[in-house]
């Protein structure tokens, strides 16, 4: 198995009466962008939280480069992630926010300044991050994900709050990461954002994978990614209804 | 470990107001002691009382500021969800807790090491005016001073543990201040003398502050170092429970 591969294997996780993850299984390969798509509540964020060791699954496992995330000593040098762009202390400057994260990985201020530039934050790095627009915070999150120059990246809704220019920048940026041979997992609930960028899609619903396929293959049976997505997730809704009847019996 | 420590230190020094809260620890310690010394009422036969304890009365107020410092260090991360970033950067949660605890203990020790001597030096001449001698060379006075710094550090550790359990700064401050002040007041109100003594022996504040006593040690509910050990047990207990929960719970 390649070193830069994220493996999600049979994750199950229940929150109260909700089965958030119901056997979630897929692999993220290096050198391409894998779109992670599904309706709200499909289990995308929970899967990502499990990969990061923030949530513990009831069963199943997630491996990052062959290891559980929680055992990694400098995890951000293996897997860079952006889960919640707003999860920062609002009065701390963007640069200081990146600096404490860099220090935790044994990295220094030089690396911080490099990622600030890569994410296009030079002008605002010494401003309090709390005053940033969501789009700017996404860029800050990208900077954070890049700190450890990781072979794997995982971004949850990175297009959220971005203006059209930002979306175009983000798409190009993600593509360049994949071209460098990195494994890139990008969640989104909008197909259009990932169009032309992702080469593989994992479509999920109700905590499990509905389809894990090359975009090119999907387009062979459907006229657009969007149509394929709607067809698949509609089936998921029907599945839910059938399941409910079964449970009532 | 050095990376995590450095990271927590960077977080602390770039947190708004953190340094000012430490300044407040010093100011409140000194002002509290000075106010107590200045308003000391003595009978015509002359002042009696423990000069070290009087000059260090401010600790009883500044411990609240220390609790706020420690609670914000932990609770602030939960309020903003920054804790997710912290745990993604250091998934070894106990290592993160140890580093954070060490940084909080370090800065509080530093503030205490300034506050306590300042409190003693400000209170000393005021007490001398009232005929109370605070002998700096006295081993008991030195123990009271050194012990007061440790007392503040232990209050910080207790609060870190409680804040990790509560995952909320305001709740942690409420719990710690209740544990300190309300417990002490309630212990005072118990009619049964023996039970009252027993409660004063285990109350973190009354037991811990025994470290400040320099005269009439026999009348204390617990001896100075044993009293501080009681507070240390509280702090250790809260950190252990906090650590177990931090490791077990979803972030």
Coordinates of C-alpha atoms in Angstrom, one line a residue:
Chain A
X1 CA 0.0 0.0 0.0
X2 CA 1.2 3.5 -0.8
X3 CA 2.5 5.6 2.0
X4 CA 0.2 8.5 1.1
X5 CA -3.1 6.7 1.2
X6 CA -6.0 7.3 3.5
X7 CA -8.0 4.1 4.3
X8 CA -11.4 4.2 5.8
X9 CA -12.5 0.7 6.7
X10 CA -16.0 -0.2 7.9
X11 CA -16.6 2.8 10.2
X12 CA -19.7 2.7 12.4
X13 CA -20.7 5.4 14.8
X14 CA -23.9 6.0 16.6
X15 CA -24.9 9.3 18.2
X16 CA -27.9 8.6 20.4
X17 CA -30.6 7.3 18.0
X18 CA -28.8 8.4 14.9
X19 CA -26.5 6.0 13.0
X20 CA -24.1 8.6 11.7
X21 CA -21.7 6.1 10.2
X22 CA -23.0 2.8 8.9
X23 CA -20.1 0.8 7.5
X24 CA -18.3 3.7 5.8
X25 CA -15.5 2.3 3.6
X26 CA -13.3 3.9 1.0
X27 CA -9.7 4.7 0.1
X28 CA -8.1 8.0 -0.9
X29 CA -5.3 7.4 -3.4
X30 CA -2.3 9.7 -3.9
X31 CA -2.0 11.9 -7.0
X32 CA -5.6 12.8 -7.4
X33 CA -8.5 14.7 -5.9
X34 CA -11.1 12.5 -4.4
X35 CA -14.4 14.3 -4.1
X36 CA -16.4 13.4 -0.9
X37 CA -20.0 14.2 -1.7
X38 CA -23.3 13.7 0.0
X39 CA -26.2 15.5 1.5
X40 CA -26.0 17.2 4.8
X41 CA -25.9 14.6 7.6
X42 CA -24.5 11.9 5.3
X43 CA -21.6 11.4 7.6
X44 CA -18.9 13.3 5.8
X45 CA -17.7 15.4 8.7
X46 CA -18.0 12.6 11.2
X47 CA -15.8 10.4 8.9
X48 CA -13.2 13.1 8.8
X49 CA -13.4 13.6 12.5
X50 CA -12.8 9.8 13.0
X51 CA -9.8 9.9 10.6
X52 CA -8.3 12.7 12.7
X53 CA -8.9 10.8 15.9
X54 CA -11.3 13.4 17.2
X55 CA -14.2 11.0 17.4
X56 CA -13.8 7.3 18.2
X57 CA -15.8 4.9 16.0
X58 CA -17.9 2.2 17.5
X59 CA -16.2 -0.2 15.1
X60 CA -14.0 -0.1 12.1
X61 CA -10.8 1.8 11.6
X62 CA -9.2 4.7 9.7
X63 CA -5.6 4.6 8.7
X64 CA -3.4 7.5 7.5
X65 CA -0.4 6.3 5.6
X66 CA -1.0 2.9 7.2
X67 CA -1.1 4.2 10.8
X68 CA -3.9 5.4 13.1
X69 CA -3.8 9.2 13.3
X70 CA -3.6 9.1 17.1
X71 CA -0.2 7.4 16.9
X72 CA 1.4 10.0 14.7
X73 CA 4.0 12.1 16.4
X74 CA 4.0 15.0 13.9
X75 CA 0.6 14.3 12.4
X76 CA 0.4 17.5 10.3
X77 CA 3.5 16.4 8.4
X78 CA 1.4 13.3 7.3
X79 CA -2.1 14.7 6.9
X80 CA -3.0 18.3 6.6
X81 CA -6.6 19.0 7.4
X82 CA -9.2 21.8 7.3
X83 CA -12.3 20.8 9.2
X84 CA -13.8 24.0 10.7
X85 CA -12.4 27.3 9.5
X86 CA -14.0 29.1 12.4
X87 CA -12.3 27.0 15.0
X88 CA -9.8 29.6 16.2
X89 CA -9.3 32.2 18.9
X90 CA -10.8 35.3 17.2
X91 CA -8.5 37.8 18.7
X92 CA -5.2 36.0 17.9
X93 CA -3.5 37.1 14.7
X94 CA -3.5 34.7 11.8
X95 CA 0.3 34.5 12.0
X96 CA 0.3 33.6 15.7
X97 CA -2.5 31.1 15.1
X98 CA -0.3 29.4 12.5
X99 CA 2.8 29.8 14.8
X100 CA 1.4 27.8 17.7
X101 CA 0.4 25.0 15.3
X102 CA 3.8 25.1 13.7
X103 CA 5.5 24.9 17.0
X104 CA 3.5 21.8 18.0
X105 CA 5.0 20.0 14.9
X106 CA 8.5 21.2 15.6
X107 CA 8.3 23.7 12.8
X108 CA 9.3 27.4 13.0
X109 CA 8.3 30.8 11.9
X110 CA 9.9 30.5 8.4
X111 CA 7.5 27.7 7.5
X112 CA 4.6 29.8 8.8
X113 CA 5.6 32.7 6.5
X114 CA 5.9 30.3 3.6
X115 CA 2.4 29.0 3.9
X116 CA 1.0 32.5 4.5
X117 CA 2.3 33.4 1.1
X118 CA 1.1 30.2 -0.5
X119 CA -2.4 30.8 0.8
X120 CA -2.3 34.5 -0.3
X121 CA -2.6 35.9 3.2
X122 CA 0.5 38.2 3.2
X123 CA -1.5 41.4 3.7
X124 CA -3.6 40.2 6.6
X125 CA -1.3 37.8 8.5
X126 CA -0.9 40.2 11.4
X127 CA -4.5 41.0 11.8
X128 CA -6.9 39.3 14.3
X129 CA -8.3 36.2 12.5
X130 CA -11.7 36.9 14.1
X131 CA -12.2 39.7 11.7
X132 CA -11.7 37.6 8.6
X133 CA -14.5 36.8 6.2
X134 CA -15.3 33.1 5.9
X135 CA -13.4 33.0 2.6
X136 CA -10.3 34.4 4.3
X137 CA -10.6 31.9 7.1
X138 CA -10.8 29.1 4.6
X139 CA -7.5 30.4 3.2
X140 CA -6.1 30.4 6.7
X141 CA -7.3 26.9 7.1
X142 CA -5.5 26.0 3.9
X143 CA -2.4 27.6 5.2
X144 CA -2.7 25.5 8.3
X145 CA -3.2 22.3 6.3
X146 CA -0.1 23.0 4.3
X147 CA 2.2 23.7 7.3
X148 CA 3.7 20.3 7.6
X149 CA 4.0 19.9 3.8
X150 CA 2.0 16.7 4.1
X151 CA 1.6 14.0 1.4
X152 CA -2.1 13.8 2.3
X153 CA -4.8 16.5 2.7
X154 CA -8.3 16.4 3.9
X155 CA -10.5 19.5 3.5
X156 CA -14.1 19.8 4.7
X157 CA -16.2 22.2 2.5
X158 CA -13.2 24.4 1.6
X159 CA -15.4 26.3 -0.9
X160 CA -17.7 27.5 1.8
X161 CA -18.0 31.2 1.9
X162 CA -15.6 31.7 -1.0
X163 CA -16.4 34.2 -3.7
X164 CA -16.2 33.1 -7.4
X165 CA -12.6 34.2 -7.6
X166 CA -11.7 32.3 -4.5
X167 CA -13.5 29.2 -5.8
X168 CA -11.5 29.3 -9.0
X169 CA -8.3 29.8 -7.0
X170 CA -9.2 26.9 -4.7
X171 CA -9.9 24.6 -7.6
X172 CA -6.6 25.4 -9.3
X173 CA -4.8 25.0 -6.0
X174 CA -6.3 21.6 -5.2
X175 CA -5.3 20.4 -8.7
X176 CA -1.7 21.5 -8.2
X177 CA -1.6 19.6 -4.9
X178 CA -2.8 16.5 -6.7
X179 CA -0.3 17.0 -9.5
X180 CA 2.4 17.1 -6.8
X181 CA 1.4 13.5 -6.0
X182 CA -0.5 14.2 -2.9
X183 CA -3.7 12.4 -1.8
X184 CA -6.4 15.0 -1.6
X185 CA -9.9 14.4 -0.1
X186 CA -12.3 17.2 -0.5
X187 CA -15.8 17.2 0.8
X188 CA -18.6 19.3 -0.7
X189 CA -22.3 19.2 -1.0
X190 CA -22.2 21.2 -4.2
X191 CA -21.2 19.2 -7.3
X192 CA -20.4 22.3 -9.3
X193 CA -17.6 23.2 -7.0
X194 CA -15.7 20.0 -7.7
X195 CA -16.5 19.8 -11.4
X196 CA -13.4 19.4 -13.6
X197 CA -11.3 19.1 -10.5
X198 CA -12.0 15.8 -8.9
X199 CA -11.1 12.6 -10.8
X200 CA -12.6 10.3 -8.3
X201 CA -15.8 10.7 -6.3
X202 CA -17.0 9.0 -3.2
X203 CA -20.8 9.6 -2.9
X204 CA -22.2 9.0 0.5
X205 CA -25.6 8.9 2.1
X206 CA -26.9 7.7 5.5
X207 CA -23.4 7.0 6.8
X208 CA -22.3 4.7 4.0
X209 CA -20.8 4.8 0.5
X210 CA -23.3 4.8 -2.3
X211 CA -20.8 5.0 -5.1
X212 CA -17.0 5.1 -5.2
X213 CA -16.1 5.6 -8.8
X214 CA -14.0 7.6 -11.3
X215 CA -15.8 10.7 -12.5
X216 CA -15.2 9.6 -16.1
X217 CA -17.2 6.4 -15.5
X218 CA -20.1 8.3 -13.8
X219 CA -20.3 10.6 -16.8
X220 CA -20.6 7.6 -19.1
X221 CA -24.0 6.7 -17.6
X222 CA -25.2 10.1 -16.6
X223 CA -25.2 13.4 -18.6
X224 CA -23.6 15.3 -15.7
X225 CA -22.1 14.7 -12.3
X226 CA -25.0 16.5 -10.8
X227 CA -27.5 14.1 -12.4
X228 CA -25.6 11.1 -11.2
X229 CA -25.4 12.5 -7.8
X230 CA -29.1 13.2 -7.6
X231 CA -30.0 9.7 -8.9
X232 CA -27.8 8.1 -6.3
X233 CA -28.9 10.1 -3.3
X234 CA -32.6 9.8 -4.3
X235 CA -32.1 6.0 -4.1
X236 CA -30.6 6.6 -0.6
X237 CA -33.7 8.4 0.5
X238 CA -35.9 5.6 -0.9
X239 CA -33.7 3.1 0.9
X240 CA -34.3 5.0 4.1
X241 CA -38.1 4.9 3.6
X242 CA -38.0 1.1 3.0
X243 CA -35.8 0.6 6.0
X244 CA -38.3 2.6 8.1
X245 CA -41.1 0.3 7.0
X246 CA -39.1 -2.7 7.8
X247 CA -38.3 -1.4 11.3
X248 CA -42.0 -0.7 11.9
X249 CA -43.0 -4.2 11.2
Chain B
X1 CA 7.3 17.1 24.1
X2 CA 9.3 20.3 23.6
X3 CA 7.3 21.1 20.5
X4 CA 4.0 20.7 22.4
X5 CA 5.3 22.8 25.3
X6 CA 6.5 25.5 23.0
X7 CA 3.1 25.4 21.2
X8 CA 1.2 25.9 24.4
X9 CA 3.5 28.7 25.4
X10 CA 3.0 30.5 22.1
X11 CA -0.7 30.1 22.6
X12 CA -0.6 31.6 26.0
X13 CA 1.5 34.6 25.2
X14 CA -0.6 35.4 22.1
X15 CA -3.8 35.1 24.0
X16 CA -5.3 38.5 24.6
X17 CA -5.3 39.7 28.2
X18 CA -3.3 36.7 29.5
X19 CA -0.4 38.8 30.5
X20 CA -2.7 41.4 32.1
X21 CA -4.4 38.7 34.1
X22 CA -0.9 37.8 35.5
X23 CA -0.3 41.4 36.4
X24 CA -3.7 41.4 38.1
X25 CA -2.6 38.4 40.2
X26 CA 0.4 40.4 41.5
X27 CA -1.7 43.6 42.0
X28 CA -4.5 41.9 43.9
X29 CA -2.1 39.9 46.1
X30 CA -0.2 43.1 47.1
X31 CA -3.3 45.2 47.5
X32 CA -5.2 42.6 49.5
X33 CA -2.4 42.2 52.0
X34 CA -1.8 45.9 52.3
X35 CA -5.6 46.6 52.8
X36 CA -5.7 44.0 55.5
X37 CA -2.6 45.4 57.2
X38 CA -3.9 48.9 57.0
X39 CA -7.3 48.2 58.5
X40 CA -6.0 45.9 61.2
X41 CA -7.9 46.8 64.5
X42 CA -5.8 46.1 67.6
X43 CA -6.9 46.2 71.2
X44 CA -5.2 48.7 73.5
X45 CA -2.9 45.9 74.8
X46 CA -1.2 45.8 71.3
X47 CA -1.7 43.9 68.1
X48 CA -1.7 40.1 68.1
X49 CA -2.0 37.9 65.0
X50 CA 0.1 36.2 62.4
X51 CA 2.1 38.9 60.5
X52 CA 3.0 36.5 57.6
X53 CA -0.6 35.5 57.2
X54 CA -1.9 39.1 57.3
X55 CA 0.6 40.3 54.7
X56 CA -0.4 37.4 52.4
X57 CA -4.2 37.7 52.8
X58 CA -4.2 38.9 49.2
X59 CA -3.7 35.4 48.1
X60 CA -7.3 34.7 49.1
X61 CA -8.4 37.1 46.4
X62 CA -5.7 36.6 43.8
X63 CA -6.4 32.8 43.8
X64 CA -9.7 33.8 42.0
X65 CA -7.7 35.5 39.3
X66 CA -5.4 32.5 39.0
X67 CA -8.5 30.3 38.5
X68 CA -9.7 32.6 35.7
X69 CA -6.3 32.4 34.0
X70 CA -6.3 28.6 34.1
X71 CA -9.9 28.2 33.2
X72 CA -9.6 30.5 30.1
X73 CA -6.5 28.5 28.9
X74 CA -8.7 25.4 28.6
X75 CA -12.2 26.7 28.4
X76 CA -11.4 29.3 25.7
X77 CA -10.4 26.5 23.4
X78 CA -13.7 24.7 23.9
X79 CA -15.7 27.9 23.4
X80 CA -14.1 28.5 20.0
X81 CA -13.7 24.8 19.0
X82 CA -10.0 25.5 18.7
X83 CA -9.6 22.4 20.8
X84 CA -10.2 20.4 17.6
X85 CA -7.2 22.0 16.0
X86 CA -5.2 21.5 19.1
X87 CA -6.0 17.8 19.2
X88 CA -5.5 17.4 15.4
X89 CA -2.0 18.9 16.0
X90 CA -1.3 16.8 19.1
X91 CA -3.5 13.7 19.0
X92 CA -1.7 12.3 22.1
X93 CA -4.2 14.0 24.4
X94 CA -2.4 13.4 27.7
X95 CA 0.8 14.9 26.3
X96 CA -1.2 17.9 25.3
X97 CA -2.8 18.2 28.8
X98 CA 0.6 17.8 30.4
X99 CA 2.1 20.5 28.2
X100 CA -0.8 22.9 28.8
X101 CA -0.7 22.2 32.6
X102 CA 3.0 22.8 32.7
X103 CA 2.7 26.2 30.9
X104 CA -0.2 27.3 33.2
X105 CA 1.8 26.2 36.3
X106 CA 4.9 28.0 35.0
X107 CA 3.3 31.3 34.4
X108 CA 1.3 31.2 37.6
X109 CA 4.5 30.3 39.5
X110 CA 6.2 33.3 37.9
X111 CA 3.4 35.6 38.9
X112 CA 3.3 34.2 42.4
X113 CA 7.1 34.5 42.7
X114 CA 6.6 38.3 42.1
X115 CA 3.4 38.7 44.0
X116 CA 4.3 37.0 47.2
X117 CA 7.6 38.8 48.0
X118 CA 6.0 42.1 46.9
X119 CA 3.1 41.5 49.2
X120 CA 5.4 40.7 52.1
X121 CA 7.6 43.7 51.5
X122 CA 4.6 46.1 51.2
X123 CA 2.9 44.7 54.3
X124 CA 6.0 44.5 56.5
X125 CA 6.4 48.2 57.3
X126 CA 2.7 48.6 57.7
X127 CA 2.6 45.8 60.3
X128 CA 5.7 47.2 62.0
X129 CA 3.8 50.5 62.6
X130 CA 1.3 48.4 64.6
X131 CA 4.0 46.6 66.5
X132 CA 3.9 43.3 64.5
X133 CA 7.3 42.0 63.4
X134 CA 7.6 40.1 60.2
X135 CA 11.1 38.6 60.3
X136 CA 12.2 37.8 56.8
X137 CA 14.9 35.5 58.1
X138 CA 12.4 33.4 60.0
X139 CA 12.2 29.9 58.5
X140 CA 8.4 29.8 59.1
X141 CA 8.0 33.1 57.3
X142 CA 10.0 31.8 54.4
X143 CA 7.9 28.7 54.3
X144 CA 4.7 30.7 54.3
X145 CA 6.0 32.8 51.4
X146 CA 7.3 29.9 49.3
X147 CA 4.2 27.8 50.2
X148 CA 1.9 30.7 49.1
X149 CA 3.5 30.5 45.6
X150 CA 2.9 26.8 45.5
X151 CA -0.6 27.4 46.7
X152 CA -1.4 29.5 43.7
X153 CA 0.2 27.0 41.4
X154 CA -2.0 24.2 42.9
X155 CA -5.1 26.3 42.5
X156 CA -4.1 26.7 38.8
X157 CA -3.7 22.9 38.4
X158 CA -7.0 22.2 40.2
X159 CA -8.7 24.6 37.8
X160 CA -7.1 23.1 34.7
X161 CA -8.5 19.7 35.7
X162 CA -11.9 21.1 36.4
X163 CA -12.0 23.0 33.1
X164 CA -11.1 19.9 31.2
X165 CA -13.9 18.1 32.9
X166 CA -16.4 20.9 32.4
X167 CA -15.1 21.9 28.9
X168 CA -16.3 25.5 29.7
X169 CA -14.4 28.3 31.3
X170 CA -17.3 29.9 33.1
X171 CA -18.5 26.6 34.6
X172 CA -15.0 25.8 35.7
X173 CA -14.5 29.1 37.4
X174 CA -17.9 28.7 39.2
X175 CA -17.0 25.2 40.4
X176 CA -13.5 26.1 41.6
X177 CA -14.6 29.3 43.4
X178 CA -17.4 27.3 45.1
X179 CA -15.0 24.7 46.0
X180 CA -12.7 27.3 47.5
X181 CA -14.9 29.9 49.1
X182 CA -18.3 28.2 49.6
X183 CA -16.8 25.0 51.0
X184 CA -14.8 27.1 53.5
X185 CA -17.8 29.1 54.5
X186 CA -20.1 26.1 54.8
X187 CA -17.4 24.3 56.9
X188 CA -17.5 27.4 59.2
X189 CA -21.3 27.1 59.7
X190 CA -21.4 23.5 60.8
X191 CA -22.6 23.5 64.4
X192 CA -20.8 20.2 65.4
X193 CA -17.3 21.1 66.4
X194 CA -15.7 17.9 65.4
X195 CA -17.3 17.8 62.0
X196 CA -16.4 21.4 61.5
X197 CA -12.7 20.6 62.2
X198 CA -12.9 17.6 59.8
X199 CA -14.3 19.8 57.0
X200 CA -11.7 22.4 57.5
X201 CA -9.1 19.7 57.2
X202 CA -10.3 18.7 53.8
X203 CA -11.5 22.0 52.4
X204 CA -9.0 22.9 49.7
X205 CA -8.7 26.6 50.7
X206 CA -8.7 26.3 54.5
X207 CA -6.4 23.3 54.4
X208 CA -4.1 24.8 51.8
X209 CA -3.8 28.2 53.4
X210 CA -2.4 26.5 56.6
X211 CA 0.9 26.9 54.8
X212 CA 0.8 30.6 55.6
X213 CA 0.6 30.2 59.4
X214 CA 3.7 31.1 61.3
X215 CA 2.5 31.5 64.9
X216 CA 0.3 29.3 67.1
X217 CA 0.6 26.3 64.8
X218 CA -0.9 23.9 67.3
X219 CA -4.3 25.6 66.9
X220 CA -4.5 24.8 63.2
X221 CA -6.8 22.2 61.8
X222 CA -3.9 20.7 59.8
X223 CA -0.2 21.4 59.9
X224 CA 1.1 23.7 57.1
X225 CA 2.6 21.1 54.8
X226 CA -0.1 18.6 55.3
X227 CA -2.6 21.3 54.5
X228 CA -0.9 22.1 51.3
X229 CA -0.8 18.3 50.5
X230 CA -4.6 18.3 50.9
X231 CA -4.9 20.9 48.2
X232 CA -2.3 19.1 46.1
X233 CA -4.5 16.0 46.4
X234 CA -7.5 18.0 45.1
X235 CA -5.5 19.3 42.2
X236 CA -4.1 15.9 41.3
X237 CA -7.6 14.3 41.6
X238 CA -9.1 16.9 39.2
X239 CA -6.3 16.5 36.7
X240 CA -6.5 12.7 36.7
X241 CA -10.3 12.7 36.2
X242 CA -9.9 15.4 33.6
X243 CA -7.2 13.3 31.8
X244 CA -9.3 10.2 31.8
X245 CA -12.3 12.0 30.4
X246 CA -10.2 13.9 27.8
X247 CA -8.8 10.6 26.6
X248 CA -12.1 8.8 26.5
X249 CA -14.5 11.4 25.2
X250 CA -15.0 12.5 21.6
X251 CA -13.5 15.9 21.1

